[in-house]
Amino acid sequence: MEWPLNSDREEIERLIAQVAMGDRAAFETLYDRVSAKLFGVSLRVLDTRAAAEDAMQDTFVKIWNNADRYQANGLSPMTWLITIARNTAIDRLRATRKGHQDIDAPGLELAAPGPNPEQSAVAASEATRLTGCLDGLEADRGAAIRGAYLEGASYADLAERFNVPLNTMRTWLRRGLMSLRECMSI
Amino acid sequence: MSDHPTMPPEDDDMLAAEVALGLVEGEARDAARARMLQDRAFARRVADWQERFVAMTDDIAPVNAPARSRKALMARLFPARRAPLMQRLWVWQGISFAALATVAFLAVPLLQEPTEPAPGEVYATRMAAEDSALELLAVMDMSRGDIALRRVSGAAPEGRVLELWAILPERAPISLGVLPDGDVSRVALPADLAAEAAQITLAITDEPPGGAPGGQATGSVMAIGAVAEL
């Protein structure tokens, strides 16, 4: 995983802290630093460039409005930013489907009450193992997790895609997640 | 929180993963969200999964977004807060003290949208010249694409008319037409001059009735002023 290098991480954390204080120049710098990655993520989720551009604008509006909550959520800065971009793009994608529900940006909701927000216990080295671990899963389970994360597929979508009953799909995917966690923490 | 059953940690962690993936829907999703706000351990499980899943984006190549995207975003978040027109007139530096005293009543009929919240660019100048009693105030309102003129003093010499010119660097003066009689007038600003509005110098010459023959100024410059943005 290329990012975040430590210096990058510190710089992006500092920029987010400045944005939280309403610093526009810092916001523009942050945009210039990370927008290409976030746009790449938006494009991956959404079909059209226009939709991806709109989603990325919404992403940065959320970043501007919620930067003051970043400190409390315990995520690494790039995870926070990419998670907002991913969730915003998926919400946009799902908005075109029936029975749509926002997943919003869960990273924004991690309000971690109390004076001592905890950092995520997941080390970067652990996270980098994800791809290998996903590939090590039974093919369908890996594909289901990727489908949920990168395409916003719901359990119903996945059940249809893999032609299994909903409950079977849920059991399957949970087993996949357990194997994944086990593989990653080794 | 007692409205959700106590779950074994294993199930909690699976629920956290499903929340991070966006697989939890309906009431279960609302309950999970509420729980994240109250239950730090659970919130951290979700964060842990987000931290894991984000690696799925590692091989997504960065793509530069078009410049218009950045521009649109900044305009959306930070709309230019221009002062209302009247306020800008009050701080207009290029205007003489005497003219300033009358600017309020001059401006009101000139600028008929005092309630307009965010007018576009506005340029103004006081036009005068030595050896001439003619003095005008000109306000170029780019959102309307016209120039409002108010004569403060002076008049065309007997048997002559006043013609307005836009002067731009390295271009022949462009006629904006003969000014009608009366103290107040509006003249359209040709659209192709809008891009260079900030560089315009306005001038008034006296010309034979009907205007400068052949579109070339023949009279003397009776009033001139370079515009400045308000």
XYZ file of N, CA and C in Angstrom, chain B:
690
model
N -28.472 1.931 26.296
C -29.051 1.189 25.185
C -29.455 -0.200 25.638
N -30.727 -0.437 25.730
C -31.163 -1.763 26.141
C -32.085 -2.362 25.092
N -32.291 -1.601 24.002
C -33.240 -2.101 23.020
C -32.581 -3.013 21.984
N -31.337 -3.299 22.170
C -30.773 -4.340 21.315
C -30.248 -5.447 22.219
N -30.438 -6.650 21.803
C -30.023 -7.765 22.645
C -28.504 -7.792 22.761
N -28.041 -8.237 23.909
C -26.606 -8.387 24.073
C -26.139 -9.532 23.181
N -25.168 -9.188 22.373
C -24.723 -10.206 21.428
C -23.343 -10.685 21.820
N -23.020 -11.910 21.482
C -21.645 -12.334 21.710
C -20.700 -11.457 20.888
N -19.478 -11.252 21.351
C -18.548 -10.363 20.663
C -18.374 -10.738 19.195
N -18.431 -12.016 18.944
C -18.245 -12.478 17.559
C -19.304 -11.879 16.641
N -20.555 -11.942 17.090
C -21.643 -11.387 16.294
C -21.526 -9.873 16.185
N -21.094 -9.261 17.294
C -20.873 -7.818 17.275
C -19.904 -7.431 16.176
N -18.849 -8.199 16.079
C -17.828 -7.865 15.105
C -18.338 -8.069 13.685
N -19.158 -9.061 13.496
C -19.742 -9.287 12.168
C -20.717 -8.166 11.817
N -21.496 -7.765 12.820
C -22.405 -6.643 12.593
C -21.615 -5.383 12.227
N -20.509 -5.173 12.942
C -19.666 -4.002 12.655
C -19.164 -4.048 11.216
N -18.765 -5.240 10.772
C -18.283 -5.381 9.391
C -19.409 -5.080 8.409
N -20.600 -5.567 8.717
C -21.740 -5.322 7.820
C -22.097 -3.834 7.769
N -21.976 -3.165 8.926
C -22.228 -1.720 8.948
C -21.214 -1.016 8.048
N -19.949 -1.422 8.178
C -18.903 -0.779 7.376
C -19.114 -1.038 5.886
N -19.660 -2.184 5.545
C -19.907 -2.497 4.134
C -21.186 -1.847 3.622
N -22.048 -1.401 4.531
C -23.331 -0.849 4.108
C -24.374 -1.920 3.879
N -24.193 -3.077 4.509
C -25.130 -4.189 4.311
C -26.281 -4.191 5.309
N -26.182 -3.336 6.322
C -27.237 -3.304 7.346
C -28.284 -2.288 6.907
N -29.527 -2.733 6.879
C -30.570 -1.863 6.328
C -31.731 -1.695 7.292
N -32.528 -0.699 7.014
C -33.774 -0.506 7.749
C -33.550 -0.193 9.216
N -34.416 -0.771 10.050
C -34.357 -0.474 11.478
C -33.047 -0.931 12.088
N -32.545 -2.046 11.591
C -31.276 -2.567 12.114
C -30.164 -1.549 11.891
N -30.228 -0.893 10.739
C -29.218 0.107 10.441
C -29.342 1.296 11.398
N -30.563 1.758 11.624
C -30.757 2.882 12.545
C -30.259 2.532 13.941
N -30.559 1.294 14.358
C -30.130 0.862 15.688
C -28.602 0.810 15.768
N -27.989 0.329 14.681
C -26.527 0.225 14.671
C -25.898 1.612 14.741
N -26.498 2.529 14.026
C -25.978 3.901 14.050
C -26.068 4.502 15.438
N -27.239 4.318 16.045
C -27.424 4.858 17.391
C -26.411 4.231 18.338
N -26.176 2.969 18.130
C -25.256 2.274 19.023
C -23.825 2.786 18.863
N -23.472 3.127 17.626
C -22.120 3.640 17.398
C -21.861 4.909 18.195
N -22.920 5.676 18.406
C -22.747 6.924 19.146
C -22.585 6.679 20.639
N -23.086 5.552 21.111
C -23.103 5.289 22.553
C -22.023 4.320 22.989
N -21.698 3.426 22.089
C -20.883 2.277 22.463
C -19.535 2.388 21.759
N -18.547 2.827 22.521
C -17.249 3.066 21.897
C -16.619 1.801 21.356
N -16.782 0.733 22.073
C -16.161 -0.514 21.621
C -16.734 -0.924 20.263
N -18.043 -0.759 20.134
C -18.677 -1.114 18.868
C -18.234 -0.149 17.759
N -18.221 1.137 18.095
C -17.780 2.128 17.107
C -16.365 1.800 16.632
N -15.545 1.336 17.582
C -14.179 1.028 17.188
C -14.124 -0.208 16.300
N -15.006 -1.150 16.534
C -15.051 -2.323 15.653
C -15.374 -1.893 14.220
N -16.340 -0.983 14.115
C -16.692 -0.499 12.775
C -15.481 0.200 12.148
N -14.816 1.036 12.955
C -13.636 1.748 12.446
C -12.564 0.752 12.009
N -12.382 -0.299 12.795
C -11.387 -1.317 12.439
C -11.698 -1.940 11.078
N -12.961 -2.220 10.861
C -13.337 -2.807 9.572
C -13.169 -1.801 8.435
N -13.504 -0.561 8.714
C -13.304 0.452 7.666
C -11.825 0.530 7.304
N -11.004 0.446 8.343
C -9.561 0.489 8.126
C -9.110 -0.723 7.293
N -9.721 -1.855 7.516
C -9.361 -3.048 6.734
C -9.877 -2.930 5.296
N -11.154 -2.597 5.192
C -11.770 -2.603 3.856
C -11.160 -1.563 2.917
N -10.661 -0.468 3.501
C -10.167 0.605 2.638
C -9.027 0.110 1.755
N -8.383 -0.982 2.184
C -7.303 -1.543 1.360
C -7.824 -2.005 -0.001
N -9.141 -2.213 -0.108
C -9.700 -2.582 -1.420
C -9.575 -1.426 -2.419
N -9.278 -0.248 -1.910
C -9.120 0.887 -2.833
C -7.650 1.133 -3.175
N -6.758 0.324 -2.589
C -5.322 0.558 -2.809
C -4.932 0.528 -4.280
N -5.530 -0.409 -5.007
C -5.093 -0.517 -6.404
C -5.936 0.347 -7.343
N -6.739 1.214 -6.753
C -7.476 2.160 -7.599
C -6.556 3.342 -7.899
N -6.261 3.523 -9.164
C -5.309 4.570 -9.547
C -5.929 5.950 -9.358
N -5.123 6.888 -8.860
C -5.616 8.270 -8.782
C -5.927 8.802 -10.179
N -6.968 9.576 -10.284
C -7.332 10.202 -11.558
C -7.547 11.684 -11.281
N -6.853 12.513 -12.025
C -7.046 13.944 -11.804
C -8.437 14.361 -12.228
N -9.133 14.998 -11.325
C -10.456 15.514 -11.659
C -10.277 16.775 -12.498
N -11.241 17.056 -13.368
C -11.116 18.262 -14.192
C -11.099 19.524 -13.329
N -10.413 20.528 -13.831
C -10.273 21.778 -13.080
C -11.638 22.394 -12.767
N -12.615 22.174 -13.661
C -13.929 22.793 -13.425
C -14.573 22.234 -12.160
N -14.216 20.992 -11.828
C -14.752 20.368 -10.628
C -14.296 21.120 -9.381
N -13.010 21.424 -9.355
C -12.433 22.149 -8.227
C -13.084 23.532 -8.118
N -13.201 24.155 -9.293
C -13.766 25.502 -9.315
C -15.208 25.494 -8.810
N -15.970 24.515 -9.303
C -17.376 24.433 -8.902
C -17.499 24.169 -7.400
N -16.620 23.312 -6.891
C -16.647 22.999 -5.460
C -16.371 24.247 -4.619
N -15.316 24.959 -4.985
C -14.946 26.142 -4.205
C -16.052 27.197 -4.291
N -16.653 27.323 -5.475
C -17.726 28.308 -5.625
C -18.935 27.906 -4.775
N -19.137 26.577 -4.671
C -20.280 26.089 -3.889
C -20.054 26.315 -2.396
N -18.833 26.068 -1.951
C -18.548 26.214 -0.521
C -18.308 27.663 -0.116
N -17.664 28.395 -1.018
C -17.282 29.762 -0.656
C -17.810 30.739 -1.683
N -19.115 30.945 -1.722
C -19.638 31.891 -2.712
C -19.029 33.271 -2.464
N -18.626 33.893 -3.557
C -18.024 35.219 -3.427
C -19.013 36.136 -2.746
N -18.578 36.669 -1.660
C -19.480 37.572 -0.953
C -19.148 39.004 -1.331
N -19.796 39.453 -2.367
C -19.556 40.825 -2.801
C -20.431 41.759 -1.987
N -19.879 42.888 -1.687
C -20.665 43.878 -0.961
C -21.769 44.365 -1.882
N -22.895 44.758 -1.319
C -23.941 45.344 -2.152
C -23.394 46.572 -2.886
N -24.016 46.838 -4.002
C -23.529 47.892 -4.878
C -23.386 49.242 -4.179
N -24.393 49.604 -3.412
C -24.356 50.909 -2.750
C -23.147 51.021 -1.839
N -22.898 49.899 -1.143
C -21.762 49.901 -0.219
C -20.453 50.121 -0.963
N -20.389 49.501 -2.143
C -19.159 49.656 -2.921
C -19.018 51.081 -3.433
N -20.149 51.688 -3.767
C -20.074 53.067 -4.240
C -19.545 53.990 -3.147
N -19.959 53.702 -1.925
C -19.537 54.570 -0.840
C -18.028 54.556 -0.625
N -17.421 53.424 -0.893
C -15.986 53.355 -0.650
C -15.178 53.589 -1.930
N -15.874 54.026 -2.940
C -15.234 54.286 -4.225
C -14.182 55.385 -4.061
N -12.941 55.003 -4.334
C -11.844 55.935 -4.071
C -11.643 56.956 -5.195
N -12.059 56.591 -6.379
C -11.721 57.454 -7.512
C -12.611 58.676 -7.632
N -13.485 58.835 -6.696
C -14.497 59.870 -6.846
C -14.124 61.085 -5.995
N -14.375 62.248 -6.515
C -14.015 63.460 -5.776
C -14.967 63.654 -4.605
N -14.512 64.420 -3.657
C -15.324 64.626 -2.468
C -16.668 65.264 -2.820
N -16.601 66.205 -3.737
C -17.833 66.887 -4.133
C -18.815 65.908 -4.776
N -18.258 65.056 -5.601
C -19.127 64.085 -6.262
C -19.671 63.082 -5.261
N -18.840 62.780 -4.257
C -19.262 61.812 -3.247
C -20.528 62.273 -2.543
N -20.600 63.565 -2.329
C -21.768 64.107 -1.638
C -23.050 63.831 -2.415
N -22.924 63.723 -3.705
C -24.135 63.517 -4.500
C -24.290 62.083 -4.973
N -23.336 61.253 -4.587
C -23.329 59.919 -5.183
C -24.572 59.118 -4.809
N -25.079 59.356 -3.622
C -26.233 58.570 -3.199
C -27.417 58.803 -4.125
N -27.744 60.068 -4.344
C -28.912 60.287 -5.199
C -28.578 60.040 -6.656
N -27.302 60.107 -6.986
C -26.912 59.751 -8.347
C -27.063 58.254 -8.556
N -26.623 57.544 -7.543
C -26.545 56.097 -7.703
C -27.917 55.460 -7.739
N -28.816 55.967 -6.952
C -30.104 55.285 -6.841
C -30.816 55.157 -8.190
N -30.940 56.252 -8.950
C -31.589 56.038 -10.243
C -30.713 55.263 -11.222
N -29.402 55.285 -11.010
C -28.528 54.562 -11.929
C -28.640 53.071 -11.703
N -28.642 52.720 -10.460
C -28.546 51.317 -10.099
C -29.858 50.935 -9.462
N -30.684 50.342 -10.276
C -32.057 50.198 -9.830
C -32.340 48.910 -9.081
N -31.282 48.163 -8.783
C -31.511 46.936 -8.032
C -30.756 46.961 -6.708
N -31.128 47.890 -5.840
C -30.384 47.967 -4.583
C -30.572 46.731 -3.721
N -31.590 45.941 -4.012
C -31.832 44.748 -3.194
C -31.121 43.522 -3.746
N -30.556 43.667 -4.941
C -29.866 42.521 -5.537
C -28.760 42.067 -4.580
N -28.819 40.831 -4.132
C -27.902 40.410 -3.073
C -26.445 40.321 -3.516
N -26.214 39.768 -4.675
C -24.831 39.565 -5.080
C -24.649 39.936 -6.537
N -24.524 41.234 -6.807
C -24.333 41.631 -8.185
C -22.982 41.138 -8.688
N -22.834 41.121 -9.988
C -21.566 40.684 -10.553
C -20.523 41.775 -10.425
N -19.523 41.674 -11.283
C -18.474 42.682 -11.233
C -19.054 44.044 -11.606
N -18.559 45.036 -10.909
C -18.977 46.394 -11.208
C -17.734 47.264 -11.306
N -17.676 48.025 -12.378
C -16.564 48.958 -12.565
C -17.148 50.355 -12.612
N -16.361 51.304 -12.178
C -16.872 52.667 -12.204
C -15.738 53.638 -12.472
N -16.113 54.799 -12.939
C -15.126 55.855 -13.101
C -15.816 57.206 -13.088
N -15.057 58.172 -12.695
C -15.502 59.553 -12.832
C -14.798 60.091 -14.062
N -15.572 60.617 -14.984
C -15.003 61.099 -16.244
C -14.968 62.613 -16.242
N -13.781 63.154 -16.519
C -13.625 64.606 -16.597
C -12.391 64.902 -17.441
N -12.194 66.135 -17.771
C -10.980 66.519 -18.495
C -10.679 67.977 -18.199
N -9.415 68.349 -18.294
C -9.054 69.763 -18.138
C -9.690 70.553 -19.266
N -9.906 71.783 -19.048
C -10.484 72.671 -20.053
C -11.892 72.240 -20.464
N -12.553 71.482 -19.606
C -13.911 71.076 -19.952
C -14.734 71.040 -18.682
N -15.921 71.565 -18.771
C -16.800 71.562 -17.597
C -17.557 70.247 -17.488
N -17.426 69.420 -18.518
C -18.199 68.173 -18.524
C -17.647 67.190 -17.497
N -18.559 66.674 -16.684
C -18.162 65.654 -15.722
C -19.286 64.633 -15.611
N -18.905 63.359 -15.666
C -19.901 62.297 -15.550
C -19.391 61.206 -14.606
N -20.347 60.503 -14.054
C -20.028 59.276 -13.348
C -20.503 58.126 -14.223
N -19.667 57.115 -14.382
C -20.050 55.954 -15.193
C -19.899 54.694 -14.355
N -20.883 53.854 -14.440
C -20.846 52.591 -13.711
C -21.122 51.462 -14.701
N -20.148 50.588 -14.865
C -20.335 49.430 -15.742
C -20.767 48.250 -14.879
N -21.951 47.767 -15.145
C -22.506 46.656 -14.369
C -22.444 45.410 -15.244
N -21.504 44.533 -14.942
C -21.271 43.400 -15.837
C -22.422 42.397 -15.828
N -23.165 42.351 -14.717
C -24.272 41.396 -14.700
C -25.402 41.876 -15.610
N -25.439 43.179 -15.874
C -26.440 43.700 -16.810
C -25.850 43.886 -18.202
N -24.520 43.990 -18.250
C -23.867 44.225 -19.535
C -24.116 45.617 -20.073
N -24.190 46.569 -19.140
C -24.345 47.923 -19.654
C -23.598 48.940 -18.790
N -23.586 50.168 -19.305
C -22.920 51.255 -18.605
C -23.989 52.288 -18.248
N -24.076 52.613 -16.977
C -24.982 53.674 -16.551
C -24.160 54.948 -16.412
N -24.674 56.022 -16.980
C -23.944 57.296 -16.919
C -24.813 58.353 -16.273
N -24.174 59.159 -15.491
C -24.895 60.267 -14.878
C -24.053 61.521 -15.072
N -24.648 62.506 -15.695
C -23.903 63.754 -15.906
C -23.987 64.589 -14.646
N -22.831 64.997 -14.161
C -22.771 65.828 -12.956
C -22.787 67.300 -13.351
N -22.028 67.631 -14.398
C -22.004 69.035 -14.844
C -21.575 69.088 -16.305
N -21.771 70.255 -16.916
C -21.337 70.464 -18.291
C -22.340 69.944 -19.297
N -22.067 70.256 -20.562
C -22.974 69.859 -21.639
C -22.208 69.874 -22.942
N -22.838 69.358 -23.969
C -22.212 69.390 -25.295
C -22.165 70.826 -25.790
N -21.116 71.202 -26.494
C -21.086 72.534 -27.099
C -22.262 72.681 -28.060
N -22.641 73.931 -28.261
C -23.768 74.236 -29.145
C -23.591 73.547 -30.503
N -24.636 72.856 -30.936
C -24.596 72.230 -32.256
C -23.764 70.965 -32.326
N -23.342 70.441 -31.197
C -22.549 69.194 -31.199
C -23.258 68.152 -30.332
N -22.858 66.915 -30.462
C -23.387 65.867 -29.594
C -22.221 65.216 -28.852
N -22.580 64.494 -27.782
C -21.554 63.788 -27.009
C -21.529 62.325 -27.429
N -20.369 61.828 -27.737
C -20.233 60.421 -28.122
C -19.316 59.711 -27.143
N -19.739 58.516 -26.771
C -18.997 57.730 -25.775
C -18.119 56.692 -26.467
N -16.898 56.555 -25.955
C -15.935 55.619 -26.538
C -15.368 54.710 -25.458
N -15.081 53.500 -25.886
C -14.303 52.600 -25.027
C -12.907 52.502 -25.623
N -11.918 52.759 -24.778
C -10.534 52.717 -25.257
C -9.831 51.545 -24.593
N -9.262 50.694 -25.418
C -8.537 49.532 -24.917
C -7.121 49.556 -25.472
N -6.186 48.998 -24.746
C -4.809 48.994 -25.222
C -4.714 48.355 -26.604
N -3.976 48.945 -27.455
C -3.685 48.399 -28.783
C -4.913 48.150 -29.641
N -5.919 48.961 -29.412
C -7.091 48.864 -30.284
C -7.569 50.271 -30.575
N -8.173 50.424 -31.730
C -8.760 51.723 -32.043
C -9.942 51.946 -31.109
N -10.197 53.196 -30.729
C -11.349 53.471 -29.864
C -12.627 52.892 -30.469
N -13.437 52.324 -29.609
C -14.666 51.680 -30.057
C -15.833 52.577 -29.658
N -16.633 52.975 -30.636
C -17.756 53.854 -30.323
C -18.853 53.082 -29.606
N -19.321 53.668 -28.518
C -20.453 53.072 -27.805
C -21.731 53.867 -28.060
N -21.616 54.816 -28.971
C -22.813 55.527 -29.384
C -22.896 56.952 -28.861
N -23.841 57.677 -29.454
C -24.093 59.058 -29.056
C -24.965 59.051 -27.809
N -24.591 59.870 -26.846
C -25.381 59.917 -25.613
C -26.671 60.690 -25.853
N -27.773 60.166 -25.389
C -29.026 60.902 -25.519
C -29.004 62.144 -24.640
N -29.891 63.063 -24.926
C -30.032 64.226 -24.046
C -30.500 63.750 -22.688
N -30.264 64.563 -21.712
C -30.701 64.179 -20.369
C -29.499 63.830 -19.516
N -29.727 63.821 -18.198
C -28.617 63.631 -17.276
C -28.254 62.167 -17.080
N -29.233 61.301 -17.283
C -29.001 59.885 -16.997
C -29.184 59.081 -18.268
N -28.259 58.178 -18.517
C -28.451 57.314 -19.669
C -27.829 55.952 -19.415
N -28.287 55.006 -20.183
C -27.713 53.665 -20.143
C -27.269 53.289 -21.538
N -26.081 52.736 -21.608
C -25.520 52.349 -22.894
C -25.104 50.888 -22.787
N -25.475 50.119 -23.802
C -25.094 48.702 -23.772
C -23.582 48.570 -23.953
N -22.997 47.651 -23.238
C -21.576 47.362 -23.404
C -21.478 46.157 -24.332
N -20.820 46.330 -25.507
C -20.739 45.174 -26.427
C -20.172 43.954 -25.701
N -20.792 42.810 -25.956
C -20.433 41.592 -25.226
C -18.960 41.251 -25.394
N -18.399 41.567 -26.560
C -17.004 41.172 -26.782
C -16.026 42.023 -25.978
N -16.531 43.058 -25.324
C -15.648 43.861 -24.487
C -15.661 43.393 -23.028
N -16.589 42.513 -22.722
C -16.769 42.130 -21.318
C -15.501 41.531 -20.713
N -14.816 40.719 -21.531
C -13.633 40.041 -21.003
C -12.533 41.027 -20.629
N -12.547 42.187 -21.303
C -11.485 43.164 -21.053
C -11.990 44.352 -20.242
N -13.119 44.155 -19.584
C -13.780 45.276 -18.919
C -12.852 46.044 -17.987
N -12.002 45.302 -17.278
C -11.164 45.945 -16.270
C -10.177 46.921 -16.888
N -9.918 46.776 -18.194
C -8.902 47.626 -18.830
C -9.498 48.815 -19.569
N -10.811 48.916 -19.523
C -11.455 49.938 -20.346
C -11.241 51.336 -19.775
N -10.921 52.252 -20.673
C -10.993 53.678 -20.355
C -12.161 54.241 -21.157
N -13.026 54.932 -20.462
C -14.173 55.532 -21.153
C -13.837 56.986 -21.482
N -14.250 57.408 -22.645
C -13.991 58.790 -23.044
C -15.211 59.352 -23.761
N -15.351 60.656 -23.687
C -16.446 61.322 -24.392
C -15.855 62.421 -25.262
N -16.241 62.398 -26.524
C -15.810 63.466 -27.427
C -17.036 64.210 -27.918
N -16.811 65.439 -28.386
C -17.917 66.147 -29.029
C -17.837 65.904 -30.521
N -18.965 65.588 -31.099
C -19.002 65.186 -32.504
C -20.148 65.915 -33.202
N -20.109 65.931 -34.528
C -21.234 66.539 -35.249
C -22.519 65.739 -35.013
N -23.676 66.368 -35.161
C -24.932 65.663 -34.953
C -24.958 64.369 -35.764
N -25.428 63.297 -35.088
C -25.438 61.993 -35.767
C -24.245 61.149 -35.388
N -23.238 61.781 -34.803
C -22.098 61.000 -34.346
C -20.898 61.098 -35.260
N -19.785 60.547 -34.775
C -18.523 60.644 -35.490
C -18.640 60.019 -36.866
N -18.271 60.778 -37.909
C -18.346 60.210 -39.260
C -17.345 59.071 -39.426
N -17.830 57.966 -39.966
C -16.949 56.831 -40.230
C -16.471 56.132 -38.984
N -17.127 56.410 -37.862
C -16.764 55.703 -36.635
C -15.435 56.141 -36.061
N -14.899 57.261 -36.520
C -13.637 57.745 -35.974
C -13.852 59.080 -35.287
N -13.319 59.188 -34.075
C -13.519 60.415 -33.309
C -12.876 61.587 -34.021
N -13.611 62.681 -34.066
C -13.084 63.877 -34.718
C -12.975 65.051 -33.756
N -13.793 65.027 -32.695
C -13.804 66.158 -31.778
C -12.754 66.030 -30.695
N -12.850 66.924 -29.738
C -11.896 66.889 -28.631
C -12.436 66.008 -27.506
N -11.509 65.506 -26.723
C -11.904 64.694 -25.577
C -12.409 65.617 -24.471
N -13.696 65.495 -24.156
C -14.291 66.395 -23.161
C -14.306 65.791 -21.767
N -14.237 64.461 -21.711
C -14.200 63.806 -20.402
C -13.626 62.414 -20.606
N -12.827 61.979 -19.664
C -12.184 60.670 -19.798
C -11.950 60.090 -18.402
N -12.010 58.772 -18.317
C -11.731 58.132 -17.032
C -11.518 56.637 -17.213
N -10.492 56.101 -16.567
C -10.253 54.657 -16.597
C -11.101 54.002 -15.519
N -11.734 52.885 -15.868
C -12.613 52.252 -14.881
C -11.793 51.516 -13.816
N -12.361 51.429 -12.664
C -11.765 50.642 -11.587
C -12.854 49.761 -11.019
N -12.478 48.570 -10.603
C -13.485 47.667 -10.037
C -13.886 48.175 -8.663
N -15.179 48.147 -8.437
C -15.666 48.553 -7.110
C -15.697 47.345 -6.197
